[in-house]
Coordinates of C-alpha atoms in Angstrom, one line a residue:
X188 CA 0.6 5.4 -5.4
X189 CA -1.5 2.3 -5.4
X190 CA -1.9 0.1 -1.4
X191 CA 0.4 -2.5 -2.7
X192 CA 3.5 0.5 -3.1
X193 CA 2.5 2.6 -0.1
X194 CA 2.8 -0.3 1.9
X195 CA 5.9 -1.8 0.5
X196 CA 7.6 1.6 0.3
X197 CA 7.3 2.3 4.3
X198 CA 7.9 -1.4 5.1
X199 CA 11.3 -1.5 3.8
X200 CA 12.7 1.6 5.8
X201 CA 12.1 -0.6 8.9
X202 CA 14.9 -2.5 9.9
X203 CA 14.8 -6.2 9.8
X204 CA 17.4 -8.0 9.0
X205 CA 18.6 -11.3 10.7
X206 CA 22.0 -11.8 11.9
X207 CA 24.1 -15.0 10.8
X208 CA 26.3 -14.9 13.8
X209 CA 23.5 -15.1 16.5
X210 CA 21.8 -18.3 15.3
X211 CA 21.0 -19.3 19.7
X212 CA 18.4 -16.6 19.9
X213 CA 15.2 -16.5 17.5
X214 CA 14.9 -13.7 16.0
X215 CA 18.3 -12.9 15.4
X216 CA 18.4 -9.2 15.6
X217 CA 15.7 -6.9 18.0
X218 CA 14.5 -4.9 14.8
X219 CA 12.7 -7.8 13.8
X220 CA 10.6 -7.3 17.0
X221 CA 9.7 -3.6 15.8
X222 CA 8.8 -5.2 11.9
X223 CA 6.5 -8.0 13.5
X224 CA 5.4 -5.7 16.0
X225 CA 4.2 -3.1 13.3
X226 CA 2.3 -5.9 10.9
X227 CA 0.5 -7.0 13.8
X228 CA -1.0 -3.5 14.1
X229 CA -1.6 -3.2 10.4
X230 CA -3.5 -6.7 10.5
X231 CA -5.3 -5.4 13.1
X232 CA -6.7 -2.8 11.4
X233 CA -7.2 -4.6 8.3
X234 CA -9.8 -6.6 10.5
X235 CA -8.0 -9.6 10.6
X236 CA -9.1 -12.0 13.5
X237 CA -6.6 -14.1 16.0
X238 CA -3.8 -11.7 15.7
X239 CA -0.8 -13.2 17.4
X240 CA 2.6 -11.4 18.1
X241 CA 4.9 -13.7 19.7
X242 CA 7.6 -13.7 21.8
X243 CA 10.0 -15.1 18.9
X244 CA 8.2 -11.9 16.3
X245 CA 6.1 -14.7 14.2
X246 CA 3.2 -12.8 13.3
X247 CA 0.3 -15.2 12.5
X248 CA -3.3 -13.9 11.5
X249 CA -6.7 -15.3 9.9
X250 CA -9.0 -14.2 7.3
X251 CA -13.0 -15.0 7.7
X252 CA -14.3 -17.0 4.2
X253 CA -15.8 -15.4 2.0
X254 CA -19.8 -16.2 1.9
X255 CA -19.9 -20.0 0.6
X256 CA -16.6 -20.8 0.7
X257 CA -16.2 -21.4 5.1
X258 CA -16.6 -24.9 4.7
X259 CA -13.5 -25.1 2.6
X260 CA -10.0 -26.0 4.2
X261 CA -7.8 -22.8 5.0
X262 CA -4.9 -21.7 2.4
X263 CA -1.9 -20.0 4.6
X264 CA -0.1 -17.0 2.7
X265 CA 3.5 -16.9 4.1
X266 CA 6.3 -14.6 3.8
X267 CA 9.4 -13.4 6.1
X268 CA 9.7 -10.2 7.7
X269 CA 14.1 -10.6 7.7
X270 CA 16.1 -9.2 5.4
X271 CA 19.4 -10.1 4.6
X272 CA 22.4 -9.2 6.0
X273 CA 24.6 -9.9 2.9
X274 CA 24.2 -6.1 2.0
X275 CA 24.1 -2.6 4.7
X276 CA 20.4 -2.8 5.4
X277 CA 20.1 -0.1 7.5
X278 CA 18.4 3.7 6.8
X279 CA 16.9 2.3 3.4
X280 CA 15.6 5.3 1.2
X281 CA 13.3 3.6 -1.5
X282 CA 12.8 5.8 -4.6
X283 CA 10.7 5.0 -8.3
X284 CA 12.5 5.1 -11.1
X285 CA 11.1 6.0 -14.5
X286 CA 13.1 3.6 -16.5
X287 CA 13.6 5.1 -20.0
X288 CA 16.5 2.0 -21.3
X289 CA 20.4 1.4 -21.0
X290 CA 21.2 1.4 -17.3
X291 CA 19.0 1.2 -14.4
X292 CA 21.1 3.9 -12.2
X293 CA 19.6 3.5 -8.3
X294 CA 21.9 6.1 -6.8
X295 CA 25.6 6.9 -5.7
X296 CA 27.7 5.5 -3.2
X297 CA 31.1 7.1 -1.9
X298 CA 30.8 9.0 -5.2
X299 CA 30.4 6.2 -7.8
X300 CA 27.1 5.3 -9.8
X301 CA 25.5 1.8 -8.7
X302 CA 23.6 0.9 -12.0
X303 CA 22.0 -2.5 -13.1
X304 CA 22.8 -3.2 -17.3
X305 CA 20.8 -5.3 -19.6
X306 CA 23.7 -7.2 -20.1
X307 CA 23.4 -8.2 -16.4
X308 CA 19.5 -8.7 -16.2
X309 CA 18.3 -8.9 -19.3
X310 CA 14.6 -8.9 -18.2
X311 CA 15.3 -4.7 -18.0
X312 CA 14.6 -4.6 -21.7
X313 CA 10.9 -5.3 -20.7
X314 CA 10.6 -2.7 -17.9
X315 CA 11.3 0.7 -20.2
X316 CA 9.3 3.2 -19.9
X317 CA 8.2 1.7 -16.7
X318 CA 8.4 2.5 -13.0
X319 CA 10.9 1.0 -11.0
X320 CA 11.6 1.0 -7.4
X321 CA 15.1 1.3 -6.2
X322 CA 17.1 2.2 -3.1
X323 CA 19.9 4.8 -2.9
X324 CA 22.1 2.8 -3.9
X325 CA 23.9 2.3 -0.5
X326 CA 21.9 -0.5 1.2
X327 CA 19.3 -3.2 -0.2
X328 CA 15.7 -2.2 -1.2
X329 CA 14.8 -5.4 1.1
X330 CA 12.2 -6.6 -1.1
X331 CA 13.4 -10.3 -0.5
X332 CA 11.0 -10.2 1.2
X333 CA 9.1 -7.0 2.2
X334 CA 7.8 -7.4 -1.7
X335 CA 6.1 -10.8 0.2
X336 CA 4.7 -9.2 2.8
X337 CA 3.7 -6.0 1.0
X338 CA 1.5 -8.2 -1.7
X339 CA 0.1 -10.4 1.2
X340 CA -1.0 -7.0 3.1
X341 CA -2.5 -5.9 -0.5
X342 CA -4.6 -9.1 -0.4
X343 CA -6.0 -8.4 3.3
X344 CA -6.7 -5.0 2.7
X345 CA -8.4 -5.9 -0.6
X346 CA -10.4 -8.5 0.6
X347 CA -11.8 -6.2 3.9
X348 CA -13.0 -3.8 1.0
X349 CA -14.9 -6.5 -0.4
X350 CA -15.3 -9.0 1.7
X351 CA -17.5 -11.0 -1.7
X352 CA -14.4 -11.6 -3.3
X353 CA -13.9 -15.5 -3.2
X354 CA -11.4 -17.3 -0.6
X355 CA -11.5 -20.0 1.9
X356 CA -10.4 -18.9 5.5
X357 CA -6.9 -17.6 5.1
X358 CA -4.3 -18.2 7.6
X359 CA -1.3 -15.2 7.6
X360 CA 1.7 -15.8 8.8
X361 CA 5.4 -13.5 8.6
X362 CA 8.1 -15.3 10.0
X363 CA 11.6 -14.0 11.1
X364 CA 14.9 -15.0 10.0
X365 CA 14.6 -17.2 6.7
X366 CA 17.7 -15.6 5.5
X367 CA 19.9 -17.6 8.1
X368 CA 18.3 -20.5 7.5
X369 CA 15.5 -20.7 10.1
X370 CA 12.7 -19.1 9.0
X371 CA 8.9 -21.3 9.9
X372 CA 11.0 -23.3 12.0
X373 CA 8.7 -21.9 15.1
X374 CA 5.7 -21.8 13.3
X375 CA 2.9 -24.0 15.4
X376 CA 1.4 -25.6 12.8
X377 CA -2.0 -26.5 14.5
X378 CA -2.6 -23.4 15.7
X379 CA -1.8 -21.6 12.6
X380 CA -4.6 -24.2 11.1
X381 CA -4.1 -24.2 7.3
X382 CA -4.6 -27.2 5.6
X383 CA -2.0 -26.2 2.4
X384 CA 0.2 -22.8 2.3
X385 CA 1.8 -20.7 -0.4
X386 CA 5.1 -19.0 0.3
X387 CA 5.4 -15.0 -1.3
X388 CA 9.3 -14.6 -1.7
X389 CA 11.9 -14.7 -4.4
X390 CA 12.2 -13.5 -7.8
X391 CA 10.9 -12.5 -11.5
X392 CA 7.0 -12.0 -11.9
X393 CA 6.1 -15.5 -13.3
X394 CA 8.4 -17.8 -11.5
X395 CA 7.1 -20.4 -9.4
X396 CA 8.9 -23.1 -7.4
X397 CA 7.9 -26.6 -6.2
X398 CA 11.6 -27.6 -6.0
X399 CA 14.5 -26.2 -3.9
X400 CA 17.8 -26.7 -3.0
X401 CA 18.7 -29.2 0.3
X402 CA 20.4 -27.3 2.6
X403 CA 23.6 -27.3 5.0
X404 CA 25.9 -24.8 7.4
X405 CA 29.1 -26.3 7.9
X406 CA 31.7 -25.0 10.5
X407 CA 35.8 -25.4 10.2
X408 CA 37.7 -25.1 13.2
X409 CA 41.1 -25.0 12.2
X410 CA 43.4 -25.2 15.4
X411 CA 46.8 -24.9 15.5
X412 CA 50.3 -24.8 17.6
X413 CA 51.7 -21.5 18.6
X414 CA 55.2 -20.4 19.8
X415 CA 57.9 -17.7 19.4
X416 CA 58.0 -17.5 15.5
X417 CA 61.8 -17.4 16.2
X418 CA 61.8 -20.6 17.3
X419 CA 58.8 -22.0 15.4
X420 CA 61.3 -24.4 13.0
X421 CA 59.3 -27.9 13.0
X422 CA 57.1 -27.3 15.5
X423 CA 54.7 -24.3 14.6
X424 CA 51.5 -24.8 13.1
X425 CA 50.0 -21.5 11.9
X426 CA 46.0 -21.9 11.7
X427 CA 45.7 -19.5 8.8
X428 CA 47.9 -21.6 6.5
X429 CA 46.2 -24.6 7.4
X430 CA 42.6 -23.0 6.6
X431 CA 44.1 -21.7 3.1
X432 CA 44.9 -25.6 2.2
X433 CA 41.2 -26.9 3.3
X434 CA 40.3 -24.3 0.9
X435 CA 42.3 -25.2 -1.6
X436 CA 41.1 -28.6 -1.1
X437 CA 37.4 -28.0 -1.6
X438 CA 37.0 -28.9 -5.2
X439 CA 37.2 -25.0 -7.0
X440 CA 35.1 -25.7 -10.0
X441 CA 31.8 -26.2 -7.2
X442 CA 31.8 -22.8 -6.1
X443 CA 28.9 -20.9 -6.9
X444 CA 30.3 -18.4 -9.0
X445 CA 30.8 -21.7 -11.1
X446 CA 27.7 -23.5 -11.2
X447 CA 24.2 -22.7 -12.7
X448 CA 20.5 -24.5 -13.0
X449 CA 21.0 -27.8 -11.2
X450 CA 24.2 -28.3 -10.3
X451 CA 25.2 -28.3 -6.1
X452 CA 27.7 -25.9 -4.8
X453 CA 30.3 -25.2 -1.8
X454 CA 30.1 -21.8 -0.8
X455 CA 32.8 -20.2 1.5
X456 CA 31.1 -17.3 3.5
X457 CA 33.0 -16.4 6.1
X458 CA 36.7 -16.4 7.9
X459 CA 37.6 -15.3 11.3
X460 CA 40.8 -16.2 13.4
X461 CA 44.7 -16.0 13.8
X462 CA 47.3 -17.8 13.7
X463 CA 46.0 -20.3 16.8
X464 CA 43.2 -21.1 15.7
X465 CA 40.1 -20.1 12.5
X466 CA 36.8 -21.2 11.8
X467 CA 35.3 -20.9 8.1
X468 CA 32.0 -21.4 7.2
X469 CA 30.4 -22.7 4.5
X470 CA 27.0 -23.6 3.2
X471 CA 26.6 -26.6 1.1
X472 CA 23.6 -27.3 -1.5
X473 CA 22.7 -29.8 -4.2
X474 CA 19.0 -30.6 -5.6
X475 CA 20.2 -34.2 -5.5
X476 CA 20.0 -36.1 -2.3
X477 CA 22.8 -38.4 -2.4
X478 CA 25.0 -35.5 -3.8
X479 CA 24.4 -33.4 -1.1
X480 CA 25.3 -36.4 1.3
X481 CA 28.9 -37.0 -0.9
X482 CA 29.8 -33.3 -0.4
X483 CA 28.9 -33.2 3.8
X484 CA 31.4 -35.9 3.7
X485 CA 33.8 -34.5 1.1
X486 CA 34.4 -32.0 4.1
X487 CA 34.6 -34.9 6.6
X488 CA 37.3 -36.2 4.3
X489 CA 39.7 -33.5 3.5
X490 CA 39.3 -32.8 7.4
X491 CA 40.6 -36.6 8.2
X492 CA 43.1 -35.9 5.7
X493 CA 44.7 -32.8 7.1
X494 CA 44.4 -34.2 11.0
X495 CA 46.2 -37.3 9.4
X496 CA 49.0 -34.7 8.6
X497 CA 48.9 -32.9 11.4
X498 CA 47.8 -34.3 14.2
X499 CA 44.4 -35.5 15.8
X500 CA 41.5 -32.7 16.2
X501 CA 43.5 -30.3 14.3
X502 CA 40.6 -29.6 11.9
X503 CA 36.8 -30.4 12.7
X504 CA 33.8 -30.0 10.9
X505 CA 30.5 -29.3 12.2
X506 CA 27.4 -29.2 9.9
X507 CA 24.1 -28.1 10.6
X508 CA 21.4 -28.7 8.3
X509 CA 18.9 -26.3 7.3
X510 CA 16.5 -27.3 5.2
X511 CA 15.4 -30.4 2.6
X512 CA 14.6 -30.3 -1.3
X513 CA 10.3 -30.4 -1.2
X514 CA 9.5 -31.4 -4.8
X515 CA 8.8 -35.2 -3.7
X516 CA 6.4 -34.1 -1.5
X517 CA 3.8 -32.8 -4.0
X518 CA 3.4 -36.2 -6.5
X519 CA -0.1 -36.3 -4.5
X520 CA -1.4 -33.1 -4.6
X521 CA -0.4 -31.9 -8.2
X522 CA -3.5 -29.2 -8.0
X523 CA -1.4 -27.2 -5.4
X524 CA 0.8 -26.4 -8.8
X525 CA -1.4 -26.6 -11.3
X526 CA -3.8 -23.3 -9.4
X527 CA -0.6 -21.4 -9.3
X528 CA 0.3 -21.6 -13.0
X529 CA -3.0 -21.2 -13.9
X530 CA -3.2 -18.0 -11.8
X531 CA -0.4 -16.6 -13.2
X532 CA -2.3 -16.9 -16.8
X533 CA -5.3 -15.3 -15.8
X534 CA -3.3 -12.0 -15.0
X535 CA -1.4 -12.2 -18.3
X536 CA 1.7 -13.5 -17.0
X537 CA 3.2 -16.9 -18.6
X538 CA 4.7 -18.7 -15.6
X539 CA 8.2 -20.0 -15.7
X540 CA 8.5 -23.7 -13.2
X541 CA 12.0 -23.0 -11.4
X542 CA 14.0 -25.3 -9.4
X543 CA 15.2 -22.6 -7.1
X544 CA 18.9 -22.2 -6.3
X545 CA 18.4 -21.2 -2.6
X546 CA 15.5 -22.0 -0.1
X547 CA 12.4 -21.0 1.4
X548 CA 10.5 -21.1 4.2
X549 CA 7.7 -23.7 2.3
X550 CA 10.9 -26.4 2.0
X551 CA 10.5 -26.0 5.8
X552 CA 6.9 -25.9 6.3
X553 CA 7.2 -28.6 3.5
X554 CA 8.9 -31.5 5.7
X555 CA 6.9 -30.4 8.6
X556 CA 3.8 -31.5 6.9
X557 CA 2.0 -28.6 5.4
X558 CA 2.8 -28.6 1.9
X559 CA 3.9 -25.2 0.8
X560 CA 5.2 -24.5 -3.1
X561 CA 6.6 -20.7 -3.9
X562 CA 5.0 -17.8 -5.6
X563 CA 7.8 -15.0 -7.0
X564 CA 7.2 -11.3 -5.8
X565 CA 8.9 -9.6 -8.8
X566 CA 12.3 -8.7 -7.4
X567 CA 15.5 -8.5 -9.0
X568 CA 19.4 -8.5 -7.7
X569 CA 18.4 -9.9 -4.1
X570 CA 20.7 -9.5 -1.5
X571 CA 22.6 -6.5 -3.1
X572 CA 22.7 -2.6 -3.2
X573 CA 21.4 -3.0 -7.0
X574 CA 18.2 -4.9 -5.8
X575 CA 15.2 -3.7 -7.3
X576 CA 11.1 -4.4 -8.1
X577 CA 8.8 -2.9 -11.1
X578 CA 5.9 -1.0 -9.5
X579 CA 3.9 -3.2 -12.0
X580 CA 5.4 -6.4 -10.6
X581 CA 4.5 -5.5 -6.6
X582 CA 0.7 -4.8 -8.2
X583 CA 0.3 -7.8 -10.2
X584 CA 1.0 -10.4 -7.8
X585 CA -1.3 -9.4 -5.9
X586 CA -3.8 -9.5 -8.5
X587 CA -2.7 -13.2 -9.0
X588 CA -3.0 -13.8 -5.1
X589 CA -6.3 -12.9 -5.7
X590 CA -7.1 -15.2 -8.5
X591 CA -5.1 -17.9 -6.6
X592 CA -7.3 -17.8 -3.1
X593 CA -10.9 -17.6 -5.4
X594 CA -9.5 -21.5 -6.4
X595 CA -9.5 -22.6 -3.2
X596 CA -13.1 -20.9 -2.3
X597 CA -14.8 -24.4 -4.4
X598 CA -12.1 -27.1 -2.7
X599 CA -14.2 -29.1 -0.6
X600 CA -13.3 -29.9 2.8

């Protein structure tokens, strides 16, 4: 089992993942503590100098230059330590796969198979014969994004064997809760010290991103008027009704399971309440910035609409925004790109430029001034109990990290 697989295979059976419905308190969730707490050991013993464990479980660590290269501005490797909660993430029990075609079978849950097809992801046909890691089949593998962190890890420990191996001062950092939205938000940005960063997150080996979704959390409170339903005639309103017709007034044909490559979305996530009173939540993302505007206020409007109907401060809508599209941000520094694609090449791997449908922590660090494109890990069915990762993928990317940081070895300062 090569470093890169060890270490992913024990990092995912630690629990870490970040909890929507605690947003007030950073992290999330206490398991992130015991994840940030255990990669501050490991990069401890990988040598790494100015380990830092803070209070919030941001893990941030440097990397000495290589000889030559300690003149040249530091490159930050980020990834998050969260996983999401959109699946049971709990007690994971990782296991490879020899994958000989048809379906990719990770296990059994209350007695039925949980399998991947080709017809679902068709990038399977290119894996037979191959290993593939998997969980049981009752919880995510969390490799969004233990893959990350696993690869960057791989680097470290790579690079302390052979300290020769060109690369500029590195700056490490693993941040928690990127899956609710605020991820690097913490992060101090002088201290960390790096002059450009690379996220390690998302998907298929190959995939890079410059160019994300923006980002919103909106929150529906739904109020209404209660009293004896036997003498509710004309004077009831019920809170659940009301919070079906906002719904239904959120155009249908922009949900996600409706939309593909650039077009925005409304997603429904979540609804809690009774008759007196419900709040849904929804996130709301378009690559286009004036579109994302018209849809925070397509909420606004169906909400002045129903309270128009039935009464004042009957429905309100609270948004709070999460993170920005970053692909204007690069127009000056086009090298930041063009080193990742040509990385990818050198390790045999054609890279595909994808204008991710979700976020990352580099839109963040992005707007915050250190620019910060996406390199993919090589997982598959994120978020879900079919998640999985090629053992090839989890090696190869960190070959490619490796290619990546020799680049920035000659930048000058």
């Amino acid at each position: 089992m090569s470093d890169v697989v060890e270490r992913f295979m024990r990092y995912v059976q630690v629990d870490s993942q970040s909890n929507p419905k605690n947003l007030e308190v950073t992290p999330s969730t206490p398991a992130q503590h015991d994840m940030a707490r255990l990669l501050g050991e490991e990069l401890r013993a990988l040598g790494c100098e100015d380990v830092v464990v803070d209070e919030h479980a941001y893990v941030t660590a440097s990397v000495p230059a290589s000889p030559g290269a300690e003149d040249a501005p530091a490159l930050g490797l980020c990834a998050h330590l969260d996983s999401s909660s959109d699946a049971p993430g709990k007690n994971v029990k990782p296991h490879i796969v020899h994958y000989e075609g048809g379906d990719l079978v990770a296990g059994f849950a209350n007695g039925r198979r949980v399998a991947t097809t080709v017809e679902q992801v068709p990038d399977l046909a290119q894996f037979v014969g191959k290993d593939i890691i998997c969980s049981d089949g009752t919880t995510l593998l969390s490799a969004d994004d233990k893959a990350g962190v696993a690869e960057i890890c791989a680097l470290v420990a790579r690079i302390q064997k052979n300290p020769s191996l060109p690369h500029p001062t590195l700056k490490i950092a693993f941040v928690p809760d990127e899956e609710i939205g605020h991820g690097a938000e913490l992060l101090d940005l002088d201290r960390f010290g790096a002059r450009w960063c690379y996220t390690v997150d998302g998907s298929a080996l190959g995939e890079f991103n410059y160019e994300c979704f923006s980002a919103c959390q909106a929150q529906v409170i739904i109020r209404g008027v209660m009293v004896h339903p036997g003498s509710a005639k004309n004077v009831m309103v019920n809170a659940i009704t009301l919070a079906s017709e906002f719904g239904s007034l959120v155009p249908a044909y922009e949900r996600p399971e409706h939309t593909e490559g650039r077009e925005g979305f409304y997603h429904p996530i979540s609804i809690e309440g009774t008759a007196r009173k419900v709040t849904l939540s929804y996130i709301l993302r378009d690559f286009d910035s004036e579109n994302f505007e018209l849809r925070q206020q397509t909420l606004q409007k169906i909400a002045a609409f129903m309270n128009a109907r039935y009464g004042e401060g009957t429905v309100e809508v609270k948004i709070r925004q999460q993170y920005r599209n970053m692909a204007e941000h690069f127009a000056d520094i086009p090298f930041l790109i063009d080193y990742a694609l040509e990385a990818n090449r050198e390790v045999g791997i054609e890279p595909n430029i994808v204008a991710v449908r979700g976020g990352t922590d580099g839109a963040q660090l992005t707007f915050r001034g250190l620019p910060c494109p996406n390199i993919a890990t090589g997982g598959y069915n994120l978020h879900s109990v079919r998640e999985f990762i090629p053992v090839e993928s989890l090696e190869v990317t960190v070959d490619l990290l490796e290619h990546l940081v020799a680049k920035f070895a000659r930048v000058a300062a």
